[in-house]
Short mmCIF file of C-alpha atoms in Angstrom, two decimals:
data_model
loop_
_atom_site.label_atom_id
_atom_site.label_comp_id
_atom_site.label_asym_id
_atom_site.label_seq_id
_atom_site.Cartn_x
_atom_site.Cartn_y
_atom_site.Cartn_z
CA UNK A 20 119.28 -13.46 58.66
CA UNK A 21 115.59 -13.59 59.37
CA UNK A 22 112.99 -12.60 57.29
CA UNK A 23 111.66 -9.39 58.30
CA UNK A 24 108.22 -7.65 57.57
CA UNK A 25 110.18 -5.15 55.69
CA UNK A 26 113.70 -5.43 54.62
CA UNK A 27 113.87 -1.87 55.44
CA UNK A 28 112.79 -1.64 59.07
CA UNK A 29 115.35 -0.59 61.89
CA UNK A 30 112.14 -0.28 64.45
CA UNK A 31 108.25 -0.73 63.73
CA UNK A 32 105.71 0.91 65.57
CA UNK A 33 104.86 -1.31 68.54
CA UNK A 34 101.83 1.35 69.67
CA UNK A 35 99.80 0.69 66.39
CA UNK A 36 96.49 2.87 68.05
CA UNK A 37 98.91 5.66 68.45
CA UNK A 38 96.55 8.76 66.05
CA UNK A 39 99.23 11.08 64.55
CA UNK A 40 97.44 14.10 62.54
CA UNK A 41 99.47 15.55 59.53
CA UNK A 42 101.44 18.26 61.39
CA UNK A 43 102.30 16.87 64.74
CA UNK A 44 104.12 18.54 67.65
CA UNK A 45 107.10 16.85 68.41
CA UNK A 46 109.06 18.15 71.38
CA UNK A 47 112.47 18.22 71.31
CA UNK A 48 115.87 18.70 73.44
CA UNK A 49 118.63 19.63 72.15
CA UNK A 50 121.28 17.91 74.45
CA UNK A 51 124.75 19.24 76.05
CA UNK A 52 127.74 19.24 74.05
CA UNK A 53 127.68 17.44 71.09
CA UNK A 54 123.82 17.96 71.00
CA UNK A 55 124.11 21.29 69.85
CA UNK A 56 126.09 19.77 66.66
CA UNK A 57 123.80 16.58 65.78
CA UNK A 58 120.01 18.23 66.40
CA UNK A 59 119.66 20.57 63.57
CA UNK A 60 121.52 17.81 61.58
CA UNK A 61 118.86 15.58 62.80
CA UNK A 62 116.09 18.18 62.45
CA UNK A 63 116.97 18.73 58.97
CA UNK A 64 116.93 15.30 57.44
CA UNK A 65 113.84 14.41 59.12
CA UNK A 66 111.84 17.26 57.31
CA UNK A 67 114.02 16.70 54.24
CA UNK A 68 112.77 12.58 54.32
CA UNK A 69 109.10 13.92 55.61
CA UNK A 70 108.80 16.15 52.29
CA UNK A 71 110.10 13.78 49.76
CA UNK A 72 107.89 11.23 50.93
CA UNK A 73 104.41 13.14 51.70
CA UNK A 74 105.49 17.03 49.90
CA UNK A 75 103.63 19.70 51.72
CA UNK A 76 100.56 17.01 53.00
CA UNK A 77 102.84 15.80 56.14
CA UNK A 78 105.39 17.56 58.32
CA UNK A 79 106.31 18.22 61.97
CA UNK A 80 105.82 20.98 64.08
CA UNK A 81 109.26 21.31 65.94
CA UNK A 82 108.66 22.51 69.79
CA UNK A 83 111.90 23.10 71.24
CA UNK A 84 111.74 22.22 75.19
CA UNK A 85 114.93 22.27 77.45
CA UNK A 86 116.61 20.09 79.85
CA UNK A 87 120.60 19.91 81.13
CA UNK A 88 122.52 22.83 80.90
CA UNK A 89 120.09 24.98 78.89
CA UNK A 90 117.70 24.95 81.37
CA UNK A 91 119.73 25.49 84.05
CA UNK A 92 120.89 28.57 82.31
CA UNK A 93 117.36 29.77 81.05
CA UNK A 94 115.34 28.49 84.28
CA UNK A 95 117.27 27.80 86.95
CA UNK A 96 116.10 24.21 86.95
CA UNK A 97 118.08 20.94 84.91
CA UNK A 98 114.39 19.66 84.00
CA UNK A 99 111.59 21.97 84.21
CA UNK A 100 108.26 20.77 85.10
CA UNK A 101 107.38 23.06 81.84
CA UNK A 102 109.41 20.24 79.66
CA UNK A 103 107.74 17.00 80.97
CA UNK A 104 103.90 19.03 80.61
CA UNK A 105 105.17 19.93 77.20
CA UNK A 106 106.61 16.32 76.11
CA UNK A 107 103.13 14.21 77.89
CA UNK A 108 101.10 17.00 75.72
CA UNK A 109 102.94 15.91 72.90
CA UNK A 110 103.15 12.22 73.18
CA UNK A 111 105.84 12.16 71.10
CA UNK A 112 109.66 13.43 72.20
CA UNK A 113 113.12 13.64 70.92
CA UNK A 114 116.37 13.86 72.86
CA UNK A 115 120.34 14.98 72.01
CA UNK A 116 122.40 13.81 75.02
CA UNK A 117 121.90 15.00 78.83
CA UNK A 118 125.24 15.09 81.18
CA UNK A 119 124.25 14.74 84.51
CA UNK A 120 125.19 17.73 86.23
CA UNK A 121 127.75 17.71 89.20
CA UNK A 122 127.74 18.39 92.50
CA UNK A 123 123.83 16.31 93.31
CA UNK A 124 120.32 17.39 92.92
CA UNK A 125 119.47 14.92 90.39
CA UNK A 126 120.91 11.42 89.64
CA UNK A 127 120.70 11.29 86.18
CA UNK A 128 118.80 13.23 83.96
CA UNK A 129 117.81 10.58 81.47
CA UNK A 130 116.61 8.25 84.57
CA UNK A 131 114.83 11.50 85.48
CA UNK A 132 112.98 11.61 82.37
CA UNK A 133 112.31 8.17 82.19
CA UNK A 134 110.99 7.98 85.61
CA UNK A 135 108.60 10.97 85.72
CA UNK A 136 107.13 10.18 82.15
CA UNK A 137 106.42 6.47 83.14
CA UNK A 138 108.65 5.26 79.90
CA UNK A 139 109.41 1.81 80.98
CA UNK A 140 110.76 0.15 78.03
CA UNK A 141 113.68 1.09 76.60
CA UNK A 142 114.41 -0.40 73.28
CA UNK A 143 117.66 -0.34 71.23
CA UNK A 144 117.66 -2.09 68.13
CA UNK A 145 120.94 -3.21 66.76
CA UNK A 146 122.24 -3.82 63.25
CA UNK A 147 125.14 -3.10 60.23
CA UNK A 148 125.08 -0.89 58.10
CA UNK A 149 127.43 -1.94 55.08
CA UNK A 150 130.74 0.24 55.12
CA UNK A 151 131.07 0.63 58.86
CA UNK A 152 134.14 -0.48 60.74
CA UNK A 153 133.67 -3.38 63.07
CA UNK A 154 135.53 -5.78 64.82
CA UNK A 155 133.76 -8.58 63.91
CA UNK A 156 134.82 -10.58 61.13
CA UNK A 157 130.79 -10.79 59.88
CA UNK A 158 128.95 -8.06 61.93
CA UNK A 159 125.98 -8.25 58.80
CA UNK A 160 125.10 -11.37 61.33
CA UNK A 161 124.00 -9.16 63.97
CA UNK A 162 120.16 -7.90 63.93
CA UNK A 163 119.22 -8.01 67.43
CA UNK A 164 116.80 -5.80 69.03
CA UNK A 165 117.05 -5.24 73.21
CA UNK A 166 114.41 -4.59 75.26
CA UNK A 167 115.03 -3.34 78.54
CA UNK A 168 112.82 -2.57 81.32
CA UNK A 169 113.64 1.37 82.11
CA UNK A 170 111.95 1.70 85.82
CA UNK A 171 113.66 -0.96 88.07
CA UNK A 172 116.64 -2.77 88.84
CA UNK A 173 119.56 -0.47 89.27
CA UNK A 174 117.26 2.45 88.54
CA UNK A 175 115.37 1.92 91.14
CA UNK A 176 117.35 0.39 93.15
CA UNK A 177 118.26 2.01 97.51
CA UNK A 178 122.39 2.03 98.39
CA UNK A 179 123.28 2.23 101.77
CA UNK A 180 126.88 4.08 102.41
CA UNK A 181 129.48 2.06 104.07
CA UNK A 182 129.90 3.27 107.64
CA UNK A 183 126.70 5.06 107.78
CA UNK A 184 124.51 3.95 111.28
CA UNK A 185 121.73 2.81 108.93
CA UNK A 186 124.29 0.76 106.82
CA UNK A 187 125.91 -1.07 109.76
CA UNK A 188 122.19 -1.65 111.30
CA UNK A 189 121.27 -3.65 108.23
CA UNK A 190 123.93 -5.83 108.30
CA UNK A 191 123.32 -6.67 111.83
CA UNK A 192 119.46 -7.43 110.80
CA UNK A 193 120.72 -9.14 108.01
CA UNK A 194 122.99 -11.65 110.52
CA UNK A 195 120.24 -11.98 112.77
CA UNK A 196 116.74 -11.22 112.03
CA UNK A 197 116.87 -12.55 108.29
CA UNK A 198 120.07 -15.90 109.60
CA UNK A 199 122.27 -14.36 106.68
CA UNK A 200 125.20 -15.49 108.75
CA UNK A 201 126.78 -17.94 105.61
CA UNK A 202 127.42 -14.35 104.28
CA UNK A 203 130.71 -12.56 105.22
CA UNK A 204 130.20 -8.37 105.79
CA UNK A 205 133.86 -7.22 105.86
CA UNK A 206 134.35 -4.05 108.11
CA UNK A 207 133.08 -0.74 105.75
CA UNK A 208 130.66 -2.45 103.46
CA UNK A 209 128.13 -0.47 101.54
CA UNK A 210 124.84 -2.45 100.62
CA UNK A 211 122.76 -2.00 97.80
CA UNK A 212 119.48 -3.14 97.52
CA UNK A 213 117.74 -4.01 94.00
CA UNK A 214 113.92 -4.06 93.05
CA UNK A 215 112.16 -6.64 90.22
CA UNK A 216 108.45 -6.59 90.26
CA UNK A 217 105.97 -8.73 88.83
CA UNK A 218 104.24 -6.19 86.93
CA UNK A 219 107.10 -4.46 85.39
CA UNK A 220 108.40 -7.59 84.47
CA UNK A 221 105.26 -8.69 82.66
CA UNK A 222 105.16 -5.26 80.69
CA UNK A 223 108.23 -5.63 79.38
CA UNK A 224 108.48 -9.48 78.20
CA UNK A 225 104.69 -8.70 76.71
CA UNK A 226 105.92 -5.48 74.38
CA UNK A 227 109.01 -7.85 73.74
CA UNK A 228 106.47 -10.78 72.61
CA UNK A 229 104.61 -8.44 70.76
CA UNK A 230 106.80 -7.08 68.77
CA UNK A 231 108.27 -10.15 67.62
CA UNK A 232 104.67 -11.30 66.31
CA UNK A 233 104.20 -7.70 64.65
CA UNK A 234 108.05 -7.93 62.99
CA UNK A 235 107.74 -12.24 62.09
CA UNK A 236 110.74 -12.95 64.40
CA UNK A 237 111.70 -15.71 65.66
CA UNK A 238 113.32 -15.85 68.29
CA UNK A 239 112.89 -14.26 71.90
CA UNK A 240 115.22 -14.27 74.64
CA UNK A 241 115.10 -14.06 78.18
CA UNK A 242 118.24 -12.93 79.69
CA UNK A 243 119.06 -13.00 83.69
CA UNK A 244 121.21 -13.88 86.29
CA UNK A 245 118.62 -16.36 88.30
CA UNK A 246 120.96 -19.22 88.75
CA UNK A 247 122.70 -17.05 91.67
CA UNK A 248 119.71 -14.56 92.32
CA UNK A 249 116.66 -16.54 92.18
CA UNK A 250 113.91 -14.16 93.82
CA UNK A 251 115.19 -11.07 91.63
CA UNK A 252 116.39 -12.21 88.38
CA UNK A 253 115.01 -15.38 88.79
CA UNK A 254 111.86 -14.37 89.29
CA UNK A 255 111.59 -11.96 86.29
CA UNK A 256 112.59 -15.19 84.09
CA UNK A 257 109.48 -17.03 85.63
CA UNK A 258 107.31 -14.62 85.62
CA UNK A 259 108.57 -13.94 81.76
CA UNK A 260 107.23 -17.41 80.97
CA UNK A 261 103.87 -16.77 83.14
CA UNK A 262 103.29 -13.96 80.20
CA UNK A 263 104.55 -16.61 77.44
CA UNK A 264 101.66 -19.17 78.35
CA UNK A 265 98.87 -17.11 80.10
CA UNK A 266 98.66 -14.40 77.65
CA UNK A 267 100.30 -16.10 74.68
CA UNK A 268 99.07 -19.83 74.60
CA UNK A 269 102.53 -20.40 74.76
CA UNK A 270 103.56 -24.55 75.18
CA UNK A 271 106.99 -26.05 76.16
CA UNK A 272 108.29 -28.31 73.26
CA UNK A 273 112.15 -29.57 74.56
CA UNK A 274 114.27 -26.90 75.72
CA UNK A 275 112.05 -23.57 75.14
CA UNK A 276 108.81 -22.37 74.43
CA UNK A 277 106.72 -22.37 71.10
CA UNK A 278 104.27 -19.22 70.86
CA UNK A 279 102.23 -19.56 67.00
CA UNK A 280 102.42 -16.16 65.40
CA UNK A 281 98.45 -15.32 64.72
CA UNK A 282 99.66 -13.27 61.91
CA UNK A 283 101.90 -16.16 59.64
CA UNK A 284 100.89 -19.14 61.86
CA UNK A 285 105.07 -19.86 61.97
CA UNK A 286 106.76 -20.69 65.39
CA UNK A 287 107.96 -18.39 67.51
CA UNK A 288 111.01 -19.67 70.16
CA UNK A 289 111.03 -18.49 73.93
CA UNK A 290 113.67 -19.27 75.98
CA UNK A 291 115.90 -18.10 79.05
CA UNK A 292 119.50 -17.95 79.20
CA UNK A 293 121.88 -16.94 81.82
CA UNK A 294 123.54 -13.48 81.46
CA UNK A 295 127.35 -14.24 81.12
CA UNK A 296 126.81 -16.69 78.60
CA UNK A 297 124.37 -14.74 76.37
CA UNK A 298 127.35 -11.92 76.30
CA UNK A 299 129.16 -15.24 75.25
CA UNK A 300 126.72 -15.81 72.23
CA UNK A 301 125.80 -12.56 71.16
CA UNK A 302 129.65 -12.55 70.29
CA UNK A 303 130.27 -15.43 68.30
CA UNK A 304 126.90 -16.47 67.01
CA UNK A 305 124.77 -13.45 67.29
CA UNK A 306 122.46 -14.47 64.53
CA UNK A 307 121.11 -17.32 66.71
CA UNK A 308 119.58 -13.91 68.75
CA UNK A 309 116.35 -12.14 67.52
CA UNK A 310 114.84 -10.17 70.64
CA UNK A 311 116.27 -9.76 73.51
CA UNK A 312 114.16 -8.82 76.80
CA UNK A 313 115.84 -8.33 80.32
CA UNK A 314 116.26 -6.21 82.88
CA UNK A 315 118.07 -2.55 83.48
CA UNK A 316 121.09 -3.77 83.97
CA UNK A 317 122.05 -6.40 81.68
CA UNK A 318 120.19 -4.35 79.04
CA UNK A 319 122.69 -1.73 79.44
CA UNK A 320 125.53 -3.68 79.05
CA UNK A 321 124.04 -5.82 76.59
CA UNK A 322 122.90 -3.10 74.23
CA UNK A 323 126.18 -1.34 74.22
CA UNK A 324 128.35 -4.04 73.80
CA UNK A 325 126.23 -5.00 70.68
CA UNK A 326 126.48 -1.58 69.69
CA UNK A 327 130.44 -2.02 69.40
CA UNK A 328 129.72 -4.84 66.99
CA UNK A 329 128.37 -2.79 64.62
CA UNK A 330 130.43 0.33 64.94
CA UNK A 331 130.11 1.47 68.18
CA UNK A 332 127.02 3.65 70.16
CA UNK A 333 127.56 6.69 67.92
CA UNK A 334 125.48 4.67 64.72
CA UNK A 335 122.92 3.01 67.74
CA UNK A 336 119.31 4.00 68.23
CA UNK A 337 117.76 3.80 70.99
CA UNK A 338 113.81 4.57 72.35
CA UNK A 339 112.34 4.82 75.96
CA UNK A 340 108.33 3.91 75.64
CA UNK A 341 105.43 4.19 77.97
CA UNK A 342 101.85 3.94 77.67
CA UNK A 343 101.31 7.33 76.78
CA UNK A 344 104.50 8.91 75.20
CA UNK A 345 108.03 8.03 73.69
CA UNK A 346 111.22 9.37 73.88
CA UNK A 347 114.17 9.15 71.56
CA UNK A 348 117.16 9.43 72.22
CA UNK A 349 120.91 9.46 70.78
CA UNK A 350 122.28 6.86 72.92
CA UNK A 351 126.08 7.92 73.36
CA UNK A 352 127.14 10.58 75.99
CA UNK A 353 127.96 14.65 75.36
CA UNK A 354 131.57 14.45 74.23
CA UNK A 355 132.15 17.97 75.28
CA UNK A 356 135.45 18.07 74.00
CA UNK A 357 134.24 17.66 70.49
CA UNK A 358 131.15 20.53 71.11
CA UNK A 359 130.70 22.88 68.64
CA UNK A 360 133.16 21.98 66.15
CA UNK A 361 130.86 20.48 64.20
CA UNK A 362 132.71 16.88 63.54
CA UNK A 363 130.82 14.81 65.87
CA UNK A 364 128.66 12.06 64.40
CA UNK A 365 124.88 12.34 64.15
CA UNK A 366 123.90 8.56 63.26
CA UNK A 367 122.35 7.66 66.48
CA UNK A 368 119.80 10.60 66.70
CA UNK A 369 119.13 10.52 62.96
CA UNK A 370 118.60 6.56 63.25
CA UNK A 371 116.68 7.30 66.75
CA UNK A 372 114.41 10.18 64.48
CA UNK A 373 113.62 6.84 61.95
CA UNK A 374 112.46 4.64 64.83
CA UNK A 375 110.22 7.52 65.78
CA UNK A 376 109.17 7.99 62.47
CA UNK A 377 107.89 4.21 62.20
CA UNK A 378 106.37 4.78 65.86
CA UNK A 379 104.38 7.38 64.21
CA UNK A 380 103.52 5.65 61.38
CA UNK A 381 105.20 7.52 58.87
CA UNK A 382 107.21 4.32 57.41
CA UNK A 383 107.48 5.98 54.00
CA UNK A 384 109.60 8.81 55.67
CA UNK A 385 111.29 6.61 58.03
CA UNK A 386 112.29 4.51 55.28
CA UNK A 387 114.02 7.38 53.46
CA UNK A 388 116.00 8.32 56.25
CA UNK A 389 117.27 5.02 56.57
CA UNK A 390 118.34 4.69 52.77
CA UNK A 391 119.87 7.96 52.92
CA UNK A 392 121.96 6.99 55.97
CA UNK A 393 123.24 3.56 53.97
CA UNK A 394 123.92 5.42 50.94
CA UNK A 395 125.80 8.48 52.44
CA UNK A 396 128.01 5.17 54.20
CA UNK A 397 128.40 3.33 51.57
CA UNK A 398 128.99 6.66 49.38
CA UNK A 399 132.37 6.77 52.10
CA UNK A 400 130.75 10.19 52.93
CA UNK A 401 131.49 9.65 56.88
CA UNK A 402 132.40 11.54 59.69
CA UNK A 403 135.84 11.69 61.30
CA UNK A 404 135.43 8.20 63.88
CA UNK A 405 134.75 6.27 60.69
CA UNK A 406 136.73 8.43 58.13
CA UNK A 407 139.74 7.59 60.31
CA UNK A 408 139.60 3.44 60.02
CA UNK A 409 140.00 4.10 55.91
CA UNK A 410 143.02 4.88 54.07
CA UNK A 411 142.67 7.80 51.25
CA UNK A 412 139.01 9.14 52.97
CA UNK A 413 138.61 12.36 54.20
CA UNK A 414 136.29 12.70 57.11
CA UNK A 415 133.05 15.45 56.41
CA UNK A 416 131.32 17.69 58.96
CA UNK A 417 127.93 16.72 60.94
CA UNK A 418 126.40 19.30 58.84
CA UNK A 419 128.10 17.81 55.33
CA UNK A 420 127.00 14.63 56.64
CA UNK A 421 123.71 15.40 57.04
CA UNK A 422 123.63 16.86 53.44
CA UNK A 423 124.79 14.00 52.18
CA UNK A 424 122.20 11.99 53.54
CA UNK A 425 119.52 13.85 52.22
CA UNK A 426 121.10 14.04 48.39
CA UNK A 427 121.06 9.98 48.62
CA UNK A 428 117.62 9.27 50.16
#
């Protein structure tokens, strides 16, 4: 494992200038389904980690602010205009999960959010916690943390129906204007067309870059697909390396890239590999991975399958940053069928409430949440999807859970 900053870190603040005062507003949504289980849960071991660690001189002011079927049913709107004013006035935002709601209007709700509040970074870190079930024969070797640009790619992406007159004129262009003719169109063939910029590109590998120097890692990844789509994919890995030795004094020793941390003067590794095989490696030698940076895509598959590693999305954080806010979020979907009976497990948003702790600076708080969270697992105080993979334990409630968490902090 690699040394870290602080053994206790899941996520360190990568917008150091951010200027929290002692009683913040922090806006908050409370999520369909299960999110009206795992919020207070969430809610209440936040303030119980923020008064242990500060007593009455810190705490957060909670501003509730709806999206998803709450505001539908109080506004008449899945997402407000009210919400995003009330999350950019904020800086600072919290999230249960959103379903997307049926029938059009909006795509997604979390793309939504992430769109209109610029937050073009997601980040998921990924690690064990002792106790948990996992497939893996060592998961304790996976500490990875994903970065995954949140505006392009798939997100941003224009599909083209198959059949449709606009469809079937872009194949023809495609055959003749552009001499695509190597390329077989079978009859009914929907297009899609992707977008990777320059600029997003550069954000992203530069917060990925940067937070390895600020956390002493050492390693940092470049993961795409430009052996097969070189202007795309291809071109996010080069212009990846553009921000390696332009802005980092980056220099190519062998097979990757050296970057000197200014902060420990050690090495720091850059290199590129291609998608399927890092899916490869992140399996059976994931601690040869440190940080991860790619694009929407293969972040989202990446991040989840390393989630399952380690348990599975319910214990995985996950952040979406901008410039000028962040937004956490649980990173697993509404589970309606489990809403309301109070069984479903809060880990992700209470791990997701730790990373924004550290984003605020509040690492004494942040680090109590995450001791509480290892000793309530360890303890074998778990909810039902982990009670069930041990003989002899019985699984506790979201709320019990959440108690239990703040006894062991």
């Amino acid at each position: 494992m690699n040394e870290r900053s602080s053994s206790n870190s899941q996520y360190i603040n990568v917008q150091s200038s951010l200027a929290v005062p002692s009683e913040p507003v922090v806006a908050y949504i409370t999520g369909d389904g299960i999110g009206s289980d795992i919020t207070p849960v969430m809610i209440e071991v936040v303030n119980a980690a923020c008064k242990k660690a500060y007593g009455e001189q810190r705490k957060i002011d909670w501003q509730e602010v709806y999206a998803g079927q709450k505001a539908f049913d109080l506004t008449g709107e899945w997402l407000p205009k009210d919400t995003l004013d009330a999350i950019q006035r904020a800086h600072i935002a919290i999230k249960g999960p959103l379903a997307t709601p049926i029938g059009g209007g909006i795509r997604s709700l979390n793309v939504a959010l992430r769109h209109q509040l610029k937050l073009n970074t997601c980040m998921r870190p990924v690690r064990y916690f002792d106790g948990v079930p996992s497939p893996l024969k060592k998961p304790e070797s996976v500490d990875i943390v994903v970065f995954r640009e949140n505006s392009e790619d798939i997100y941003s992406g224009i599909e083209f129906k198959a059949g449709d007159a606009l469809c079937e004129k872009l194949i023809s262009d495609l055959k003749t204007v552009y001499s695509v003719s190597n390329i077989h169109y079978p009859k009914q063939s929907g297009l899609g067309v992707k977008v990777i910029s320059e600029p997003a590109s550069k954000a992203l590998v530069r917060r990925a870059i940067q937070f390895a120097i600020d956390q002493n890692r050492k390693k940092v990844a470049l993961v795409h697909k430009g052996n097969i789509m070189k202007y795309t994919e291809g071109a996010f890995c080069h212009w990846g390396y553009e921000v390696v030795v332009d802005e980092f004094g980056g220099e190519k020793v062998g097979g990757f890239y050296e970057i000197e941390n200014p902060h420990t003067q050690e090495i720091i590794q850059v290199e590129d590999i291609i998608a399927d095989a890092c899916f490869q490696h992140v399996l059976l030698r994931p601690e040869s991975f440190d940080v991860i940076a790619t694009m929407n895509l293969n972040g989202d598959y990446l991040s989840d399958a390393l989630a399952a590693q380690v348990g599975g999305i319910g214990i995985a954080p996950g952040a979406n940053i901008g410039d000028t806010c962040a937004l956490f979020e649980a990173t697993h979907g509404t589970a309606p069928k489990h809403a309301g009976k109070n069984k479903a497990n809060p880990s992700s948003l209470i791990l997701s409430a730790e990373m924004m702790l550290r984003h605020m600076g509040w690492t004494e708080a942040a680090d109590y949440v995450l001791q509480g969270v290892e000793n309530a697992i360890n303890d074998k105080q778990l909810t039902y999807d982990f009670a069930r993979f041990y003989e002899g334990v019985d699984p506790i409630s979201t709320s019990a859970y959440g108690q239990a968490i703040c006894k062991r902090m």
